[in-house]
Amino acid sequence: MTALTAPFGRFTHSVVRAIPASFGEGALRTCSAQVDLAAALREHEHYVAVLKHRLGLQVVELPADESLPDCVFVEDAAVVCGDTALVTRPGAPSRRKETEAMKQALQELNLNIVEMDDDSATLDGGDVLFTGREFFVGLSTRTNQRGAEILADAFKDYTVSPVPVLDGLHLKSFCSMAGPDLIAIGSSEPAQKAFKVMQQMSDHRYDKLTVSDDIAANCVYMNLPDKGHVLLYCTSEEYPESAKVFEKLKDYTLIPVSNSEKVKVDGALTCCSVFINKKLEN
Amino acid sequence: MTTEVGSETEVKKEPEKAEEQSPAPEQDAQAPAAEPKAEAELPCGETAPPGGDGDAQPKAASPEKERKQKEPSAGKGISRFLPPWLKRQKSQSQAEPREAEKENQEKVDEQQQPGQESAPKSPVSEAKEAPGEELKSDDKDDKHSIGSADTQPAKEEKGDESLERSADVKEKEESKCEEKKEEGETPKPDSGTEKPLLKAAKKMKTVMCHVTLLDGSQFPCEVEKRAKGHFLFFKVCEHLNLLEKDYFGLSYKDAADQKCWLDPAKEIKRQIRNSPWQFAFNVKFYPPDPSQLTEDITRYLLCLQLRQDIASGRLPCSFVTHSLLGSYTLQAELGDYDPSEHRLEYLSDFQFAPTQTKEMEEKVVELHKNHRGMTPAQADAQFLENAKKLSMYGVDLHHAKDSEGVDIMLGVCANGLLVYKDRLRINRFAWPKILKISYKRSNFYIKIRPGETEQFESSVGFKLPNHRSAKRLWKVCVEHHTFFRLVTPEQPPKARFLTLGSKFRYSGRTQAQTRQASSLIDRPAPYFERTSSKRVSRSLDGAPVVSVSDQALRGDSSVAGDKENGREPALELSSDSKSKLRVQGENIYVRHSNLMLEDLDKTQEDVLKHQASISELKRSFMESTPEPRPDQWDKRLTASPATSLRLQAQGSAEDKQRSGTGEQAEVEIEETVVIKEVKKAPKTKDVAPEVVVGAAVAEEAKKEKEGEAEEKEDKRPGGGEASSSSDSHSESEEEAEYHPQVSSVSVDQIKEEPEEEEPKQEAPPPGADPIASAAPPRAREERGAASEGAADEEAHNGHTETRQGLVSVEEDEEEEEEEEEEEEPRLNGDVSRTETERLPQVICCSEPPVVKTEMVTISDTFAAQKTEISTKEVPIVHTETKTITYEAAQLDGAGDSEPGVLMTAQTITSESLCTTTTTHITKTLKGGLSETRIEKRIVITGDSDIDHDQALAQAIKEAKEQHPDMSVTRVVVHKETELAEEGED
């Protein structure tokens, strides 16, 4: 019911995971870049602090696992919608074990756990965009058709439409929800094309918030009881043009969050947490 | 066809007949009249006209009459409320006896009342004796006193049962009609008596239909062998006491075990062929927003359908949703959670999911606890609010393969066509994107509007398993497109009379229309039992444990089998050319048409001439039209093929098509075009012969293209019958096309429409008119059902007057039913029944918008000579006209094809301040039955200061009050406004 009745973006909990020391060297990346581990740690600490203190979410912090350099990107390990959590089978073999800790955490949160036990299926949570009305799933290097099907199976209430990801790591590498029915989308051609596909597939008309930088289109939207619309978005230092666009949003609590290190390994803002809406025990 | 009961009934009948021989005919007569009433009422929002007041009808003093009159008078206040309930009861009773026989469930009831047997014989007396009491009790029932409900109904049922048995078995349509009437107006016992009487009249072969209702119960219904789908559908709706019936349909399984929708406009027998007369009542069009439904009973039925859909797996849900929906189901069916009473076992009767786990049941219970205090209606509403969000809600899936042979599913829904591969939606074609839908053999094609960047339209083809499935999909698409996307059915504007061979079109009301119609529903919320409550009550009685509720909820699976087709509607005989499209029912059909012509009695030749003239007219009009109408106008209107044609003809000069939302598509008709309007011609008498010219014109245009086929059809002898005739082309058709024409009215607009469109708005600005169908600037003429002989061409014809509003209210009551067996020769060799005549309730709402061009007046459809066609040279009349016609549904049985003999006719005119009322009364005798038809023309003249809506309402009200015994079969509102402005061209 929560899924069906709660306002879009209403979350109570967040699952995050610490950055392992192996992050700097071992994290997968699409382009070679040197990561400043210390800076990354600071960044992440700030990120978690925002969730925990600024927004008052119940943050479940999973310990880092050195054998899993990418483990900080918890989003890829699970897709949570309503009371159902799909524990994924990440596309990168090296990341498959990340789901173990995630699964356990989600179980402890009393979610209905669905696992992908099909060995041919791969799905990264970063390819899953939930709009509040339906799912779009990027078919990317990390997510395949079968994974998308299992996603659809897990969330039967919703339409699941695949979207080819022509460029970028994940679907959400260039888009995300910036509000109810508002999709933030990068200005690149592949991003715009993807948006068109989404629009074509949907019975609903989404508003589009185009930002100049694809990666900056990845923001974190929440609708919190006492704060209303909340948006974590890129800082103006990193993406000045894009930041300006976000800053025009009215009636939002805008929280710029720095992500300069994690982005080097294709980590975006949404990547570092799994949001959950747990109704208070009733 | 008789049923098991046959023998018994026979016996009983005999005596009864003897007793009441004399009254019988009268009753028969009443029946037909009654139906119209019920239907007619809708438009006005009144449920049951007070029966007692006027016995305007010249009826013999038969026991029935007495009853009727008495009854109403006895409990006038109550009587208003009774009808629905009684109806329901009645129908139930019908159903029940059958069940009882089969299941013995009802035996208990029967036994309880020993008197039953005798009852039938002296039903009248009973009725007389305690009509008041019964009414009261009924009333109580309505008001939910469970206790009384349990007992009372039972009694009544018993009586009915016995009666019905006798009657039921061999009842014909007419008898049913009577029943309806009776039900509406009198307590059941009466009906019982009537039935027997009816029997005498029956000579038709009847068949017992078994309809599986949404609650899993069976509704046996006897119909004439040649009955059309809508007859059965009406009976079912009546049984259910359902008014918002346009969302529903009857399905059956064809020889291939595929679920098909029963086409209301076609004969049942021709559709089911050799399949058993077994049907399922299902939701056909899932309303996207159930909260907009007017009545709780409609929502309840939708809930039942969805529960089936969910339990069968057709509507996939997550665990959580299954649980939530299940909890609402419990709340609706059982009320507040009661720990002492509701242990887990109580769930075993319910099926919340295809596979129901203990865990789920626990969750359901947990959630159920949260709904404390929620009424059943609220729980249903919540159920629907959640269910409607499900991604597969209202999606009708069809197996197919894409061009590469990959298995996919095509889903037809309110918004368009969806393509699924496995569970993923891989494509979506919104209706506005689709230019054409067609099928050829087993291939199904859609032509897509070019995108922003594309230059050419593209076609997408899918391979269906076979020809039939392709056709079925095509039909479903056509229907869904029409229902959800158009404001008015796109059929050849011919309105009800025209059908295209393979060009099947949806004939019912569109969602916009049905919403509008339902907004007029004004009856006390009907009482209805939810399945479990029924069960509970029975068990209390000590009745058989077989609870309906169990069956209903759990029986989904079993039922589900049948109902699956709910999702795969395939209208089989789409091509039925002549069937009237208008099918459904009693409610109001609102139609927009350009011109409405009335046809009086015409001969075939006349019809042909007429058509020819129309085509001529059309052509000349098109050519001559100096100015295309305003874009908006066009955009909106387009719903009718005619429009599209016209647009095409005009060339894209205006570009309206695109401009208007770009939604408009052209309609091409390739195959046979059948013109239905012909149908009424000869017999007109009972039914309002009105022909929408606009449509006709459109047709003509098409005809020109296609030529011959039509001619055949036109030739049908009995114009009236033509409609009913069945063309067999349809079946053989291998292909068909449909160009979804969306009036530029966008979906949003459509939604708004219902509310905005009130029967009589002032002439809207040209563009604003939603209905602007191709209606060329011609004055539209309507006539109420013409009394036969008297083809009046009264004020209607010349619309040029400055009248602001012309309202004609016709009431007609038939005193006697015509003989059922009349057959009308058709070209096809088909024998049509009288039913056809009765137009299905059609409400025509045509608002030819502002007519600023030349005025063409066609006074008489059939009489070509009468038609005035003014083209270029004609004086330009600046007028705005708007015509809205409400026509009560008429059941098949009622219609008669034979021209009757005019017995009397009188015209009375009275004037008051700003209204002129012309009352035209005709009595006709045909086939030994007499019919009195009163046609009132009320001309309201004045300037815009007058509240025409109010005036109309008043007029209708008065008419009804004056003739309480009559039923309003048609209300035509014609508005003309003379434009003060300067002329344009």
PDB file of N, CA and C in Angstrom, chain B residues 661-715:
ATOM      1  N   THR B 661      -5.137  19.181 -33.284  1.00  0.00           N
ATOM      2  CA  THR B 661      -4.523  18.099 -32.614  1.00  0.00           C
ATOM      3  C   THR B 661      -3.915  17.088 -33.503  1.00  0.00           C
ATOM      4  N   GLY B 662      -4.151  17.216 -34.685  1.00  0.00           N
ATOM      5  CA  GLY B 662      -3.541  16.219 -35.542  1.00  0.00           C
ATOM      6  C   GLY B 662      -4.099  14.873 -35.258  1.00  0.00           C
ATOM      7  N   GLU B 663      -5.190  14.848 -34.679  1.00  0.00           N
ATOM      8  CA  GLU B 663      -5.629  13.541 -34.340  1.00  0.00           C
ATOM      9  C   GLU B 663      -6.557  12.985 -35.322  1.00  0.00           C
ATOM     10  N   GLN B 664      -6.967  13.808 -36.146  1.00  0.00           N
ATOM     11  CA  GLN B 664      -8.015  13.318 -36.962  1.00  0.00           C
ATOM     12  C   GLN B 664      -7.491  12.363 -37.984  1.00  0.00           C
ATOM     13  N   ALA B 665      -8.176  11.382 -38.198  1.00  0.00           N
ATOM     14  CA  ALA B 665      -7.708  10.448 -39.178  1.00  0.00           C
ATOM     15  C   ALA B 665      -8.807  10.299 -40.171  1.00  0.00           C
ATOM     16  N   GLU B 666      -8.472   9.765 -41.248  1.00  0.00           N
ATOM     17  CA  GLU B 666      -9.505   9.669 -42.231  1.00  0.00           C
ATOM     18  C   GLU B 666     -10.185   8.348 -42.086  1.00  0.00           C
ATOM     19  N   VAL B 667     -11.293   8.307 -42.601  1.00  0.00           N
ATOM     20  CA  VAL B 667     -11.967   7.040 -42.530  1.00  0.00           C
ATOM     21  C   VAL B 667     -12.197   6.612 -43.940  1.00  0.00           C
ATOM     22  N   GLU B 668     -11.751   5.500 -44.220  1.00  0.00           N
ATOM     23  CA  GLU B 668     -12.031   5.021 -45.545  1.00  0.00           C
ATOM     24  C   GLU B 668     -12.859   3.797 -45.364  1.00  0.00           C
ATOM     25  N   ILE B 669     -13.748   3.701 -46.208  1.00  0.00           N
ATOM     26  CA  ILE B 669     -14.508   2.497 -46.080  1.00  0.00           C
ATOM     27  C   ILE B 669     -14.342   1.745 -47.347  1.00  0.00           C
ATOM     28  N   GLU B 670     -13.874   0.612 -47.217  1.00  0.00           N
ATOM     29  CA  GLU B 670     -13.659  -0.103 -48.432  1.00  0.00           C
ATOM     30  C   GLU B 670     -14.751  -1.074 -48.710  1.00  0.00           C
ATOM     31  N   GLU B 671     -15.083  -1.765 -47.710  1.00  0.00           N
ATOM     32  CA  GLU B 671     -15.998  -2.817 -48.039  1.00  0.00           C
ATOM     33  C   GLU B 671     -17.412  -2.333 -47.990  1.00  0.00           C
ATOM     34  N   THR B 672     -18.191  -3.243 -47.771  1.00  0.00           N
ATOM     35  CA  THR B 672     -19.584  -2.932 -47.842  1.00  0.00           C
ATOM     36  C   THR B 672     -20.032  -1.860 -46.893  1.00  0.00           C
ATOM     37  N   VAL B 673     -20.842  -1.102 -47.393  1.00  0.00           N
ATOM     38  CA  VAL B 673     -21.407  -0.120 -46.505  1.00  0.00           C
ATOM     39  C   VAL B 673     -22.887  -0.389 -46.454  1.00  0.00           C
ATOM     40  N   VAL B 674     -23.340  -0.519 -45.328  1.00  0.00           N
ATOM     41  CA  VAL B 674     -24.751  -0.764 -45.242  1.00  0.00           C
ATOM     42  C   VAL B 674     -25.388   0.445 -44.640  1.00  0.00           C
ATOM     43  N   ILE B 675     -26.435   0.756 -45.168  1.00  0.00           N
ATOM     44  CA  ILE B 675     -27.078   1.901 -44.598  1.00  0.00           C
ATOM     45  C   ILE B 675     -28.244   1.456 -43.787  1.00  0.00           C
ATOM     46  N   LYS B 676     -28.176   1.843 -42.628  1.00  0.00           N
ATOM     47  CA  LYS B 676     -29.226   1.394 -41.770  1.00  0.00           C
ATOM     48  C   LYS B 676     -30.415   2.270 -41.786  1.00  0.00           C
ATOM     49  N   GLU B 677     -30.186   3.432 -42.134  1.00  0.00           N
ATOM     50  CA  GLU B 677     -31.302   4.317 -41.946  1.00  0.00           C
ATOM     51  C   GLU B 677     -32.495   3.773 -42.645  1.00  0.00           C
ATOM     52  N   VAL B 678     -32.225   3.079 -43.622  1.00  0.00           N
ATOM     53  CA  VAL B 678     -33.303   2.553 -44.377  1.00  0.00           C
ATOM     54  C   VAL B 678     -34.279   1.875 -43.493  1.00  0.00           C
ATOM     55  N   LYS B 679     -33.726   1.318 -42.601  1.00  0.00           N
ATOM     56  CA  LYS B 679     -34.458   0.447 -41.779  1.00  0.00           C
ATOM     57  C   LYS B 679     -35.822   0.871 -41.345  1.00  0.00           C
ATOM     58  N   LYS B 680     -35.918   1.989 -40.882  1.00  0.00           N
ATOM     59  CA  LYS B 680     -37.173   2.314 -40.307  1.00  0.00           C
ATOM     60  C   LYS B 680     -38.221   2.670 -41.267  1.00  0.00           C
ATOM     61  N   ALA B 681     -37.779   3.006 -42.330  1.00  0.00           N
ATOM     62  CA  ALA B 681     -38.676   3.647 -43.214  1.00  0.00           C
ATOM     63  C   ALA B 681     -40.098   3.171 -43.197  1.00  0.00           C
ATOM     64  N   PRO B 682     -40.321   2.018 -43.602  1.00  0.00           N
ATOM     65  CA  PRO B 682     -41.692   1.612 -43.790  1.00  0.00           C
ATOM     66  C   PRO B 682     -42.495   1.650 -42.519  1.00  0.00           C
ATOM     67  N   LYS B 683     -41.943   1.165 -41.568  1.00  0.00           N
ATOM     68  CA  LYS B 683     -42.795   0.975 -40.437  1.00  0.00           C
ATOM     69  C   LYS B 683     -42.831   2.073 -39.471  1.00  0.00           C
ATOM     70  N   THR B 684     -42.026   2.921 -39.639  1.00  0.00           N
ATOM     71  CA  THR B 684     -41.835   3.997 -38.730  1.00  0.00           C
ATOM     72  C   THR B 684     -42.730   4.087 -37.555  1.00  0.00           C
ATOM     73  N   LYS B 685     -43.824   3.604 -37.731  1.00  0.00           N
ATOM     74  CA  LYS B 685     -44.792   4.017 -36.763  1.00  0.00           C
ATOM     75  C   LYS B 685     -44.316   4.046 -35.346  1.00  0.00           C
ATOM     76  N   ASP B 686     -43.810   3.051 -34.910  1.00  0.00           N
ATOM     77  CA  ASP B 686     -43.592   3.153 -33.489  1.00  0.00           C
ATOM     78  C   ASP B 686     -42.344   3.889 -33.150  1.00  0.00           C
ATOM     79  N   VAL B 687     -41.415   3.718 -33.922  1.00  0.00           N
ATOM     80  CA  VAL B 687     -40.179   4.294 -33.510  1.00  0.00           C
ATOM     81  C   VAL B 687     -39.972   5.607 -34.170  1.00  0.00           C
ATOM     82  N   ALA B 688     -39.277   6.350 -33.507  1.00  0.00           N
ATOM     83  CA  ALA B 688     -39.043   7.625 -34.105  1.00  0.00           C
ATOM     84  C   ALA B 688     -38.133   7.397 -35.253  1.00  0.00           C
ATOM     85  N   PRO B 689     -38.599   7.756 -36.321  1.00  0.00           N
ATOM     86  CA  PRO B 689     -37.828   7.551 -37.505  1.00  0.00           C
ATOM     87  C   PRO B 689     -36.917   8.717 -37.661  1.00  0.00           C
ATOM     88  N   GLU B 690     -35.830   8.662 -37.119  1.00  0.00           N
ATOM     89  CA  GLU B 690     -35.063   9.806 -37.498  1.00  0.00           C
ATOM     90  C   GLU B 690     -33.761   9.362 -38.065  1.00  0.00           C
ATOM     91  N   VAL B 691     -33.410  10.030 -39.020  1.00  0.00           N
ATOM     92  CA  VAL B 691     -32.229   9.631 -39.717  1.00  0.00           C
ATOM     93  C   VAL B 691     -31.283  10.782 -39.650  1.00  0.00           C
ATOM     94  N   VAL B 692     -30.147  10.407 -39.375  1.00  0.00           N
ATOM     95  CA  VAL B 692     -29.211  11.491 -39.336  1.00  0.00           C
ATOM     96  C   VAL B 692     -28.685  11.661 -40.716  1.00  0.00           C
ATOM     97  N   VAL B 693     -28.936  12.744 -41.220  1.00  0.00           N
ATOM     98  CA  VAL B 693     -28.543  12.933 -42.579  1.00  0.00           C
ATOM     99  C   VAL B 693     -27.075  13.040 -42.716  1.00  0.00           C
ATOM    100  N   GLY B 694     -26.542  13.664 -41.794  1.00  0.00           N
ATOM    101  CA  GLY B 694     -25.103  13.870 -41.905  1.00  0.00           C
ATOM    102  C   GLY B 694     -24.447  12.552 -42.193  1.00  0.00           C
ATOM    103  N   ALA B 695     -24.849  11.630 -41.447  1.00  0.00           N
ATOM    104  CA  ALA B 695     -24.248  10.348 -41.596  1.00  0.00           C
ATOM    105  C   ALA B 695     -24.526   9.815 -42.963  1.00  0.00           C
ATOM    106  N   ALA B 696     -25.725   9.964 -43.277  1.00  0.00           N
ATOM    107  CA  ALA B 696     -26.118   9.420 -44.539  1.00  0.00           C
ATOM    108  C   ALA B 696     -25.261  10.010 -45.617  1.00  0.00           C
ATOM    109  N   VAL B 697     -25.087  11.243 -45.491  1.00  0.00           N
ATOM    110  CA  VAL B 697     -24.309  11.886 -46.503  1.00  0.00           C
ATOM    111  C   VAL B 697     -22.946  11.286 -46.588  1.00  0.00           C
ATOM    112  N   ALA B 698     -22.413  11.137 -45.452  1.00  0.00           N
ATOM    113  CA  ALA B 698     -21.077  10.630 -45.437  1.00  0.00           C
ATOM    114  C   ALA B 698     -21.068   9.315 -46.154  1.00  0.00           C
ATOM    115  N   GLU B 699     -22.030   8.595 -45.828  1.00  0.00           N
ATOM    116  CA  GLU B 699     -22.093   7.303 -46.420  1.00  0.00           C
ATOM    117  C   GLU B 699     -22.114   7.430 -47.894  1.00  0.00           C
ATOM    118  N   GLU B 700     -22.880   8.311 -48.290  1.00  0.00           N
ATOM    119  CA  GLU B 700     -23.032   8.436 -49.707  1.00  0.00           C
ATOM    120  C   GLU B 700     -21.696   8.626 -50.340  1.00  0.00           C
ATOM    121  N   ALA B 701     -21.001   9.481 -49.748  1.00  0.00           N
ATOM    122  CA  ALA B 701     -19.716   9.767 -50.324  1.00  0.00           C
ATOM    123  C   ALA B 701     -18.945   8.477 -50.450  1.00  0.00           C
ATOM    124  N   LYS B 702     -19.022   7.773 -49.438  1.00  0.00           N
ATOM    125  CA  LYS B 702     -18.285   6.537 -49.457  1.00  0.00           C
ATOM    126  C   LYS B 702     -18.807   5.630 -50.519  1.00  0.00           C
ATOM    127  N   LYS B 703     -20.070   5.645 -50.560  1.00  0.00           N
ATOM    128  CA  LYS B 703     -20.666   4.744 -51.507  1.00  0.00           C
ATOM    129  C   LYS B 703     -20.132   5.004 -52.875  1.00  0.00           C
ATOM    130  N   GLU B 704     -20.041   6.210 -53.140  1.00  0.00           N
ATOM    131  CA  GLU B 704     -19.608   6.529 -54.469  1.00  0.00           C
ATOM    132  C   GLU B 704     -18.336   5.784 -54.746  1.00  0.00           C
ATOM    133  N   LYS B 705     -17.554   5.788 -53.782  1.00  0.00           N
ATOM    134  CA  LYS B 705     -16.308   5.086 -53.976  1.00  0.00           C
ATOM    135  C   LYS B 705     -16.546   3.613 -54.174  1.00  0.00           C
ATOM    136  N   GLU B 706     -17.311   3.153 -53.326  1.00  0.00           N
ATOM    137  CA  GLU B 706     -17.389   1.726 -53.327  1.00  0.00           C
ATOM    138  C   GLU B 706     -18.520   1.131 -54.084  1.00  0.00           C
ATOM    139  N   GLY B 707     -19.412   1.947 -54.295  1.00  0.00           N
ATOM    140  CA  GLY B 707     -20.400   1.443 -55.188  1.00  0.00           C
ATOM    141  C   GLY B 707     -21.354   0.368 -54.788  1.00  0.00           C
ATOM    142  N   GLU B 708     -21.208  -0.638 -55.426  1.00  0.00           N
ATOM    143  CA  GLU B 708     -22.282  -1.632 -55.486  1.00  0.00           C
ATOM    144  C   GLU B 708     -22.778  -2.175 -54.178  1.00  0.00           C
ATOM    145  N   ALA B 709     -21.911  -2.571 -53.444  1.00  0.00           N
ATOM    146  CA  ALA B 709     -22.321  -3.312 -52.271  1.00  0.00           C
ATOM    147  C   ALA B 709     -23.484  -2.639 -51.602  1.00  0.00           C
ATOM    148  N   GLU B 710     -23.342  -1.405 -51.524  1.00  0.00           N
ATOM    149  CA  GLU B 710     -24.349  -0.710 -50.785  1.00  0.00           C
ATOM    150  C   GLU B 710     -25.686  -0.813 -51.429  1.00  0.00           C
ATOM    151  N   GLU B 711     -25.636  -0.707 -52.649  1.00  0.00           N
ATOM    152  CA  GLU B 711     -26.909  -0.688 -53.307  1.00  0.00           C
ATOM    153  C   GLU B 711     -27.735  -1.855 -52.885  1.00  0.00           C
ATOM    154  N   LYS B 712     -27.101  -2.893 -52.824  1.00  0.00           N
ATOM    155  CA  LYS B 712     -27.831  -4.074 -52.423  1.00  0.00           C
ATOM    156  C   LYS B 712     -28.573  -3.777 -51.170  1.00  0.00           C
ATOM    157  N   GLU B 713     -27.816  -3.296 -50.310  1.00  0.00           N
ATOM    158  CA  GLU B 713     -28.410  -3.159 -49.028  1.00  0.00           C
ATOM    159  C   GLU B 713     -29.495  -2.151 -49.022  1.00  0.00           C
ATOM    160  N   ASP B 714     -29.282  -1.203 -49.769  1.00  0.00           N
ATOM    161  CA  ASP B 714     -30.284  -0.172 -49.754  1.00  0.00           C
ATOM    162  C   ASP B 714     -31.594  -0.706 -50.187  1.00  0.00           C
ATOM    163  N   LYS B 715     -31.474  -1.663 -50.950  1.00  0.00           N
ATOM    164  CA  LYS B 715     -32.710  -2.154 -51.503  1.00  0.00           C
ATOM    165  C   LYS B 715     -33.594  -2.882 -50.542  1.00  0.00           C
TER     166      LYS B 715
END
